[in-house]
């Protein structure tokens, strides 16, 4: 029987989901900290094993990740060439979109200031507020996360433009789509810029000091992709000098952000520790989505059908 090693936390209903997909043709090992023998016997691993653990896994054919980004493997050498890598892209779009809106609305409606006033029992108007309605929104990345954010932005009354590597269609939620060549021009027009791009050689410091300064002085920057997309020190300088209304950052470069970094001290920055797409022990609904993707892919694997979300090692992206 095929050996399936599940390294992700797995509730009873998710075990049943996986085993139903296997239809009795597989032996499952559920162990978040597997032994060497467990690793060596596995044909399939569900989870994120350390890349150094894979060198002796001669039977391994496929690693199904339980997260959406594959850069923990694509950024470093050593992943076995014969092993297929797939992600859980499609599980996190909704919950990350909610995070993005929470951060934006917090800045637009001065919620952190009102919270401080509440603690002091102060009843005072904090002044002019912004709305998402009527805003020009630029979304970098039009995959699952970008599409989920775009649909919600449209529902709020915003006009949404997307940027992607290949402009082949207009996904739901977008009013327009452009290629990377249009980034500099579009940054000057956006009231809200949301970054959903993965880490690739092309995206590192895509938003450098020059491009950050191209943004409107009262624009808001959101990053729910990878921290390396933004020059972190340049962003701190730009905000310190009064450019940009603020930033919502769930990811930084480096992670964790050093305790003495100036971004921690800005009241116009919402800074969280890479939790926008919570999965295990945070969001049961997201866990259900993750294991549904894993189960569907396992059915495809056992039937000899093409897998979903296969990582392209040249681009760093996965294909739905």
mmCIF file of C-alpha atoms in Angstrom:
data_model
loop_
_atom_site.group_PDB
_atom_site.id
_atom_site.type_symbol
_atom_site.label_atom_id
_atom_site.label_comp_id
_atom_site.label_asym_id
_atom_site.label_seq_id
_atom_site.Cartn_x
_atom_site.Cartn_y
_atom_site.Cartn_z
ATOM 1 C CA UNK A 1 0.000 0.000 0.000
ATOM 2 C CA UNK A 2 1.061 3.569 -0.622
ATOM 3 C CA UNK A 3 2.378 5.276 2.513
ATOM 4 C CA UNK A 4 0.935 8.743 3.167
ATOM 5 C CA UNK A 5 2.659 10.767 5.897
ATOM 6 C CA UNK A 6 0.503 13.581 7.296
ATOM 7 C CA UNK A 7 2.664 16.087 9.191
ATOM 8 C CA UNK A 8 -0.034 18.724 9.596
ATOM 9 C CA UNK A 9 -2.357 18.832 12.621
ATOM 10 C CA UNK A 10 -5.296 16.690 11.583
ATOM 11 C CA UNK A 11 -8.678 16.488 13.292
ATOM 12 C CA UNK A 12 -10.782 13.337 13.106
ATOM 13 C CA UNK A 13 -13.046 14.686 10.380
ATOM 14 C CA UNK A 14 -10.026 15.610 8.268
ATOM 15 C CA UNK A 15 -8.537 12.141 8.666
ATOM 16 C CA UNK A 16 -11.839 10.734 7.468
ATOM 17 C CA UNK A 17 -11.763 13.098 4.503
ATOM 18 C CA UNK A 18 -8.278 11.936 3.462
ATOM 19 C CA UNK A 19 -9.011 8.257 4.025
ATOM 20 C CA UNK A 20 -12.235 8.484 2.045
ATOM 21 C CA UNK A 21 -10.246 9.958 -0.841
ATOM 22 C CA UNK A 22 -7.804 7.042 -0.638
ATOM 23 C CA UNK A 23 -10.609 4.432 -0.672
ATOM 24 C CA UNK A 24 -8.565 1.914 1.275
ATOM 25 C CA UNK A 25 -5.557 2.007 -1.062
ATOM 26 C CA UNK A 26 -3.201 3.843 1.319
ATOM 27 C CA UNK A 27 -1.688 3.504 4.758
ATOM 28 C CA UNK A 28 -1.729 6.800 6.660
ATOM 29 C CA UNK A 29 0.797 7.891 9.270
ATOM 30 C CA UNK A 30 -0.306 10.929 11.280
ATOM 31 C CA UNK A 31 2.732 12.427 12.972
ATOM 32 C CA UNK A 32 3.747 16.084 13.167
ATOM 33 C CA UNK A 33 7.252 15.007 14.214
ATOM 34 C CA UNK A 34 7.865 11.844 12.177
ATOM 35 C CA UNK A 35 10.734 9.404 12.663
ATOM 36 C CA UNK A 36 13.351 8.834 9.985
ATOM 37 C CA UNK A 37 11.695 5.540 9.073
ATOM 38 C CA UNK A 38 8.335 7.313 8.635
ATOM 39 C CA UNK A 39 9.981 9.770 6.262
ATOM 40 C CA UNK A 40 11.834 7.127 4.281
ATOM 41 C CA UNK A 41 8.728 4.989 3.771
ATOM 42 C CA UNK A 42 6.476 7.833 2.596
ATOM 43 C CA UNK A 43 5.424 8.130 -1.035
ATOM 44 C CA UNK A 44 3.376 11.231 -0.244
ATOM 45 C CA UNK A 45 3.865 13.849 2.481
ATOM 46 C CA UNK A 46 1.120 16.276 3.463
ATOM 47 C CA UNK A 47 2.646 19.213 5.289
ATOM 48 C CA UNK A 48 5.880 21.180 5.224
ATOM 49 C CA UNK A 49 8.867 18.926 6.018
ATOM 50 C CA UNK A 50 12.199 20.686 6.405
ATOM 51 C CA UNK A 51 14.029 20.568 3.095
ATOM 52 C CA UNK A 52 16.991 18.847 4.756
ATOM 53 C CA UNK A 53 14.712 15.942 5.761
ATOM 54 C CA UNK A 54 13.922 15.075 2.149
ATOM 55 C CA UNK A 55 17.353 14.009 0.956
ATOM 56 C CA UNK A 56 16.990 10.381 2.050
ATOM 57 C CA UNK A 57 13.317 10.005 1.090
ATOM 58 C CA UNK A 58 13.930 7.766 -1.914
ATOM 59 C CA UNK A 59 10.280 6.666 -2.178
ATOM 60 C CA UNK A 60 8.880 10.173 -2.068
ATOM 61 C CA UNK A 61 6.901 11.249 -5.144
ATOM 62 C CA UNK A 62 4.811 14.188 -3.994
ATOM 63 C CA UNK A 63 4.702 16.844 -1.251
ATOM 64 C CA UNK A 64 1.317 18.494 -0.711
ATOM 65 C CA UNK A 65 1.800 21.677 1.290
ATOM 66 C CA UNK A 66 -0.850 23.009 3.656
ATOM 67 C CA UNK A 67 0.051 26.639 2.972
ATOM 68 C CA UNK A 68 -0.255 28.764 -0.164
ATOM 69 C CA UNK A 69 3.309 30.026 -0.630
ATOM 70 C CA UNK A 70 6.081 27.679 -1.729
ATOM 71 C CA UNK A 71 9.056 29.989 -1.198
ATOM 72 C CA UNK A 72 10.268 27.989 1.821
ATOM 73 C CA UNK A 73 11.339 25.493 -0.859
ATOM 74 C CA UNK A 74 11.796 27.528 -4.033
ATOM 75 C CA UNK A 75 14.204 30.021 -2.431
ATOM 76 C CA UNK A 76 16.708 27.349 -1.458
ATOM 77 C CA UNK A 77 18.495 24.457 -3.175
ATOM 78 C CA UNK A 78 17.996 20.844 -2.171
ATOM 79 C CA UNK A 79 14.381 19.970 -2.953
ATOM 80 C CA UNK A 80 14.456 16.586 -4.763
ATOM 81 C CA UNK A 81 14.023 17.066 -8.516
ATOM 82 C CA UNK A 82 11.829 13.979 -8.946
ATOM 83 C CA UNK A 83 9.297 15.101 -6.323
ATOM 84 C CA UNK A 84 6.177 17.053 -7.326
ATOM 85 C CA UNK A 85 5.337 20.018 -5.087
ATOM 86 C CA UNK A 86 1.798 21.393 -4.713
ATOM 87 C CA UNK A 87 0.373 24.123 -2.501
ATOM 88 C CA UNK A 88 -2.924 24.743 -0.721
ATOM 89 C CA UNK A 89 -3.655 27.823 -2.803
ATOM 90 C CA UNK A 90 -7.375 28.495 -2.725
ATOM 91 C CA UNK A 91 -7.822 27.954 1.005
ATOM 92 C CA UNK A 92 -6.806 31.390 2.251
ATOM 93 C CA UNK A 93 -8.308 34.019 -0.044
ATOM 94 C CA UNK A 94 -11.410 34.742 1.997
ATOM 95 C CA UNK A 95 -9.775 34.984 5.410
ATOM 96 C CA UNK A 96 -6.866 37.095 4.131
ATOM 97 C CA UNK A 97 -9.302 39.440 2.396
ATOM 98 C CA UNK A 98 -11.065 39.984 5.722
ATOM 99 C CA UNK A 99 -7.722 40.809 7.335
ATOM 100 C CA UNK A 100 -6.912 43.359 4.625
ATOM 101 C CA UNK A 101 -10.256 45.094 5.131
ATOM 102 C CA UNK A 102 -9.841 45.108 8.907
ATOM 103 C CA UNK A 103 -6.493 46.878 8.582
ATOM 104 C CA UNK A 104 -7.649 49.377 5.977
ATOM 105 C CA UNK A 105 -10.811 50.292 7.878
ATOM 106 C CA UNK A 106 -8.834 50.633 11.098
ATOM 107 C CA UNK A 107 -6.689 53.307 9.449
ATOM 108 C CA UNK A 108 -9.525 54.987 7.553
ATOM 109 C CA UNK A 109 -11.817 55.230 10.602
ATOM 110 C CA UNK A 110 -9.145 55.975 13.259
ATOM 111 C CA UNK A 111 -10.108 52.887 15.262
ATOM 112 C CA UNK A 112 -6.760 52.632 17.085
ATOM 113 C CA UNK A 113 -7.090 56.263 18.201
ATOM 114 C CA UNK A 114 -10.624 55.711 19.413
ATOM 115 C CA UNK A 115 -9.470 52.625 21.291
ATOM 116 C CA UNK A 116 -6.838 54.696 23.082
ATOM 117 C CA UNK A 117 -9.469 57.302 23.925
ATOM 118 C CA UNK A 118 -11.793 54.607 25.253
ATOM 119 C CA UNK A 119 -9.116 53.459 27.689
ATOM 120 C CA UNK A 120 -8.851 57.050 28.945
ATOM 121 C CA UNK A 121 -12.635 57.620 28.938
ATOM 122 C CA UNK A 122 -12.188 60.442 26.416
ATOM 123 C CA UNK A 123 -15.160 61.386 24.183
ATOM 124 C CA UNK A 124 -13.571 63.235 21.278
ATOM 125 C CA UNK A 125 -13.922 63.334 17.506
ATOM 126 C CA UNK A 126 -10.690 62.286 15.772
ATOM 127 C CA UNK A 127 -11.439 64.224 12.613
ATOM 128 C CA UNK A 128 -11.851 63.516 8.914
ATOM 129 C CA UNK A 129 -12.261 59.927 7.814
ATOM 130 C CA UNK A 130 -11.799 58.035 4.545
ATOM 131 C CA UNK A 131 -14.018 55.483 2.851
ATOM 132 C CA UNK A 132 -13.291 52.539 0.596
ATOM 133 C CA UNK A 133 -16.271 53.584 -1.513
ATOM 134 C CA UNK A 134 -15.028 55.743 -4.366
ATOM 135 C CA UNK A 135 -11.399 54.637 -3.927
ATOM 136 C CA UNK A 136 -9.073 53.548 -6.703
ATOM 137 C CA UNK A 137 -7.604 50.210 -5.630
ATOM 138 C CA UNK A 138 -4.525 48.583 -7.159
ATOM 139 C CA UNK A 139 -3.987 44.893 -6.388
ATOM 140 C CA UNK A 140 -0.603 43.337 -7.144
ATOM 141 C CA UNK A 141 -1.361 39.688 -7.818
ATOM 142 C CA UNK A 142 -4.602 38.323 -9.250
ATOM 143 C CA UNK A 143 -4.611 34.806 -7.831
ATOM 144 C CA UNK A 144 -6.966 33.452 -5.192
ATOM 145 C CA UNK A 145 -6.100 36.099 -2.595
ATOM 146 C CA UNK A 146 -6.168 38.979 -5.054
ATOM 147 C CA UNK A 147 -9.512 37.877 -6.499
ATOM 148 C CA UNK A 148 -11.109 37.587 -3.065
ATOM 149 C CA UNK A 149 -9.941 41.073 -2.127
ATOM 150 C CA UNK A 150 -11.040 42.491 -5.492
ATOM 151 C CA UNK A 151 -14.603 41.133 -5.213
ATOM 152 C CA UNK A 152 -15.023 42.638 -1.782
ATOM 153 C CA UNK A 153 -13.535 45.965 -2.864
ATOM 154 C CA UNK A 154 -16.066 46.180 -5.686
ATOM 155 C CA UNK A 155 -18.864 45.404 -3.244
ATOM 156 C CA UNK A 156 -17.680 48.348 -1.130
ATOM 157 C CA UNK A 157 -17.904 50.627 -4.174
ATOM 158 C CA UNK A 158 -14.232 50.812 -5.173
ATOM 159 C CA UNK A 159 -12.760 50.674 -8.674
ATOM 160 C CA UNK A 160 -10.245 47.828 -8.843
ATOM 161 C CA UNK A 161 -7.260 47.399 -11.137
ATOM 162 C CA UNK A 162 -5.051 44.332 -10.984
ATOM 163 C CA UNK A 163 -1.459 43.693 -11.987
ATOM 164 C CA UNK A 164 -0.246 40.239 -12.953
ATOM 165 C CA UNK A 165 2.606 38.646 -14.888
ATOM 166 C CA UNK A 166 0.408 37.465 -17.753
ATOM 167 C CA UNK A 167 -2.688 39.402 -18.765
ATOM 168 C CA UNK A 168 -4.871 36.666 -20.247
ATOM 169 C CA UNK A 169 -8.297 37.385 -18.758
ATOM 170 C CA UNK A 170 -10.215 39.643 -16.378
ATOM 171 C CA UNK A 171 -11.029 37.718 -13.195
ATOM 172 C CA UNK A 172 -14.178 38.446 -11.252
ATOM 173 C CA UNK A 173 -13.881 41.552 -9.099
ATOM 174 C CA UNK A 174 -11.477 43.474 -11.328
ATOM 175 C CA UNK A 175 -12.454 46.444 -13.478
ATOM 176 C CA UNK A 176 -9.143 46.349 -15.360
ATOM 177 C CA UNK A 177 -5.989 44.253 -15.553
ATOM 178 C CA UNK A 178 -2.453 45.263 -16.548
ATOM 179 C CA UNK A 179 1.001 43.763 -16.783
ATOM 180 C CA UNK A 180 3.987 44.594 -14.603
ATOM 181 C CA UNK A 181 5.140 47.184 -17.129
ATOM 182 C CA UNK A 182 2.251 49.432 -16.016
ATOM 183 C CA UNK A 183 3.154 49.389 -12.305
ATOM 184 C CA UNK A 184 4.892 52.781 -12.140
ATOM 185 C CA UNK A 185 2.015 54.613 -13.786
ATOM 186 C CA UNK A 186 -0.722 52.847 -11.811
ATOM 187 C CA UNK A 187 0.948 53.490 -8.452
ATOM 188 C CA UNK A 188 0.424 57.237 -8.952
ATOM 189 C CA UNK A 189 -3.341 56.747 -9.319
ATOM 190 C CA UNK A 190 -4.164 54.358 -6.476
ATOM 191 C CA UNK A 191 -5.688 55.285 -3.119
ATOM 192 C CA UNK A 192 -5.118 51.749 -1.819
ATOM 193 C CA UNK A 193 -2.346 49.388 -2.947
ATOM 194 C CA UNK A 194 -2.687 45.745 -1.882
ATOM 195 C CA UNK A 195 0.231 43.339 -2.389
ATOM 196 C CA UNK A 196 -0.565 39.633 -2.793
ATOM 197 C CA UNK A 197 2.519 38.472 -4.691
ATOM 198 C CA UNK A 198 4.699 35.490 -3.761
ATOM 199 C CA UNK A 199 8.444 35.654 -3.288
ATOM 200 C CA UNK A 200 10.263 35.285 -6.598
ATOM 201 C CA UNK A 201 13.495 36.838 -7.897
ATOM 202 C CA UNK A 202 11.355 39.319 -9.848
ATOM 203 C CA UNK A 203 9.305 40.469 -6.846
ATOM 204 C CA UNK A 204 12.148 41.143 -4.375
ATOM 205 C CA UNK A 205 11.982 44.864 -3.489
ATOM 206 C CA UNK A 206 9.513 45.451 -6.296
ATOM 207 C CA UNK A 207 8.280 48.326 -4.145
ATOM 208 C CA UNK A 208 11.538 50.162 -3.572
ATOM 209 C CA UNK A 209 11.970 53.716 -2.300
ATOM 210 C CA UNK A 210 11.339 55.247 -5.720
ATOM 211 C CA UNK A 211 8.088 53.362 -6.247
ATOM 212 C CA UNK A 212 6.878 54.035 -2.708
ATOM 213 C CA UNK A 213 7.362 57.740 -3.371
ATOM 214 C CA UNK A 214 5.325 57.413 -6.579
ATOM 215 C CA UNK A 215 2.287 56.522 -4.490
ATOM 216 C CA UNK A 216 -0.171 59.219 -3.482
ATOM 217 C CA UNK A 217 0.800 60.964 -0.220
ATOM 218 C CA UNK A 218 -2.511 59.842 1.337
ATOM 219 C CA UNK A 219 -2.465 56.299 -0.042
ATOM 220 C CA UNK A 220 -2.577 53.157 2.094
ATOM 221 C CA UNK A 221 -0.227 50.224 1.431
ATOM 222 C CA UNK A 222 -1.235 46.664 2.384
ATOM 223 C CA UNK A 223 1.080 43.648 2.181
ATOM 224 C CA UNK A 224 -0.364 40.164 2.662
ATOM 225 C CA UNK A 225 2.008 38.442 0.209
ATOM 226 C CA UNK A 226 5.660 38.216 1.150
ATOM 227 C CA UNK A 227 7.732 40.732 3.084
ATOM 228 C CA UNK A 228 10.543 40.756 0.532
ATOM 229 C CA UNK A 229 8.270 42.581 -1.929
ATOM 230 C CA UNK A 230 8.834 45.861 -0.053
ATOM 231 C CA UNK A 231 12.097 47.535 0.924
ATOM 232 C CA UNK A 232 11.313 47.615 4.644
ATOM 233 C CA UNK A 233 13.786 50.330 5.615
ATOM 234 C CA UNK A 234 12.701 52.524 2.726
ATOM 235 C CA UNK A 235 9.060 52.132 3.801
ATOM 236 C CA UNK A 236 9.938 53.220 7.327
ATOM 237 C CA UNK A 237 11.685 56.324 5.990
ATOM 238 C CA UNK A 238 8.810 57.161 3.662
ATOM 239 C CA UNK A 239 6.235 56.935 6.465
ATOM 240 C CA UNK A 240 8.469 58.836 8.902
ATOM 241 C CA UNK A 241 8.651 61.686 6.392
ATOM 242 C CA UNK A 242 4.862 61.916 6.206
ATOM 243 C CA UNK A 243 4.332 60.199 2.873
ATOM 244 C CA UNK A 244 1.460 57.658 2.834
ATOM 245 C CA UNK A 245 -1.543 57.669 5.122
ATOM 246 C CA UNK A 246 -0.324 54.372 6.538
ATOM 247 C CA UNK A 247 0.486 50.725 5.973
ATOM 248 C CA UNK A 248 -1.039 47.370 6.904
ATOM 249 C CA UNK A 249 1.742 44.795 7.114
ATOM 250 C CA UNK A 250 1.217 41.144 7.931
ATOM 251 C CA UNK A 251 4.601 40.269 6.431
ATOM 252 C CA UNK A 252 7.963 41.985 6.708
ATOM 253 C CA UNK A 253 11.551 41.519 5.655
ATOM 254 C CA UNK A 254 13.033 40.109 7.806
ATOM 255 C CA UNK A 255 10.590 38.082 9.881
ATOM 256 C CA UNK A 256 10.259 38.554 12.736
ATOM 257 C CA UNK A 257 10.853 42.276 12.438
ATOM 258 C CA UNK A 258 13.694 43.320 14.802
ATOM 259 C CA UNK A 259 12.418 44.854 18.036
ATOM 260 C CA UNK A 260 14.295 48.095 17.400
ATOM 261 C CA UNK A 261 12.908 48.651 13.907
ATOM 262 C CA UNK A 262 11.101 52.011 13.570
ATOM 263 C CA UNK A 263 8.019 50.461 11.948
ATOM 264 C CA UNK A 264 6.944 49.184 15.372
ATOM 265 C CA UNK A 265 6.527 52.734 16.671
ATOM 266 C CA UNK A 266 4.351 54.288 13.965
ATOM 267 C CA UNK A 267 0.705 54.750 14.886
ATOM 268 C CA UNK A 268 -0.082 54.796 11.156
ATOM 269 C CA UNK A 269 1.136 51.221 10.730
ATOM 270 C CA UNK A 270 -0.876 48.067 11.493
ATOM 271 C CA UNK A 271 1.754 45.385 12.052
ATOM 272 C CA UNK A 272 0.941 41.711 12.673
ATOM 273 C CA UNK A 273 3.103 38.536 12.850
ATOM 274 C CA UNK A 274 2.180 36.779 9.579
ATOM 275 C CA UNK A 275 -1.280 35.727 10.748
ATOM 276 C CA UNK A 276 -3.520 37.095 7.969
ATOM 277 C CA UNK A 277 -4.060 33.572 6.654
ATOM 278 C CA UNK A 278 -4.466 31.629 9.887
ATOM 279 C CA UNK A 279 -4.958 27.921 9.518
ATOM 280 C CA UNK A 280 -4.209 25.374 12.202
ATOM 281 C CA UNK A 281 -5.562 26.147 15.685
ATOM 282 C CA UNK A 282 -6.930 29.489 14.418
ATOM 283 C CA UNK A 283 -9.652 29.035 11.805
ATOM 284 C CA UNK A 284 -11.597 25.749 11.561
ATOM 285 C CA UNK A 285 -13.173 26.888 8.291
ATOM 286 C CA UNK A 286 -9.744 27.458 6.733
ATOM 287 C CA UNK A 287 -8.575 24.054 7.991
ATOM 288 C CA UNK A 288 -11.582 22.478 6.262
ATOM 289 C CA UNK A 289 -10.623 24.195 3.009
ATOM 290 C CA UNK A 290 -6.999 23.054 3.312
ATOM 291 C CA UNK A 291 -7.906 19.403 3.776
ATOM 292 C CA UNK A 292 -10.506 19.554 1.027
ATOM 293 C CA UNK A 293 -7.744 20.667 -1.335
ATOM 294 C CA UNK A 294 -5.425 17.931 -0.016
ATOM 295 C CA UNK A 295 -8.137 15.275 -0.366
ATOM 296 C CA UNK A 296 -9.099 16.348 -3.880
ATOM 297 C CA UNK A 297 -5.458 16.276 -4.938
ATOM 298 C CA UNK A 298 -4.979 12.862 -3.327
ATOM 299 C CA UNK A 299 -7.908 11.531 -5.369
ATOM 300 C CA UNK A 300 -6.284 12.914 -8.518
ATOM 301 C CA UNK A 301 -2.905 11.425 -7.586
ATOM 302 C CA UNK A 302 -4.301 7.965 -6.998
ATOM 303 C CA UNK A 303 -6.295 8.097 -10.235
ATOM 304 C CA UNK A 304 -3.254 9.180 -12.234
ATOM 305 C CA UNK A 305 -4.848 12.535 -13.050
ATOM 306 C CA UNK A 306 -3.071 15.938 -13.122
ATOM 307 C CA UNK A 307 -2.659 17.572 -9.721
ATOM 308 C CA UNK A 308 -3.853 21.059 -8.854
ATOM 309 C CA UNK A 309 -1.593 23.875 -7.589
ATOM 310 C CA UNK A 310 1.611 22.352 -8.960
ATOM 311 C CA UNK A 311 4.561 24.674 -8.305
ATOM 312 C CA UNK A 312 6.444 25.937 -11.343
ATOM 313 C CA UNK A 313 10.073 26.049 -10.229
ATOM 314 C CA UNK A 314 11.011 28.657 -12.813
ATOM 315 C CA UNK A 315 8.373 31.195 -11.807
ATOM 316 C CA UNK A 316 7.722 30.255 -8.169
ATOM 317 C CA UNK A 317 3.965 30.279 -8.819
ATOM 318 C CA UNK A 318 1.503 27.397 -8.613
ATOM 319 C CA UNK A 319 -1.112 26.597 -11.256
ATOM 320 C CA UNK A 320 -4.710 26.012 -10.097
#
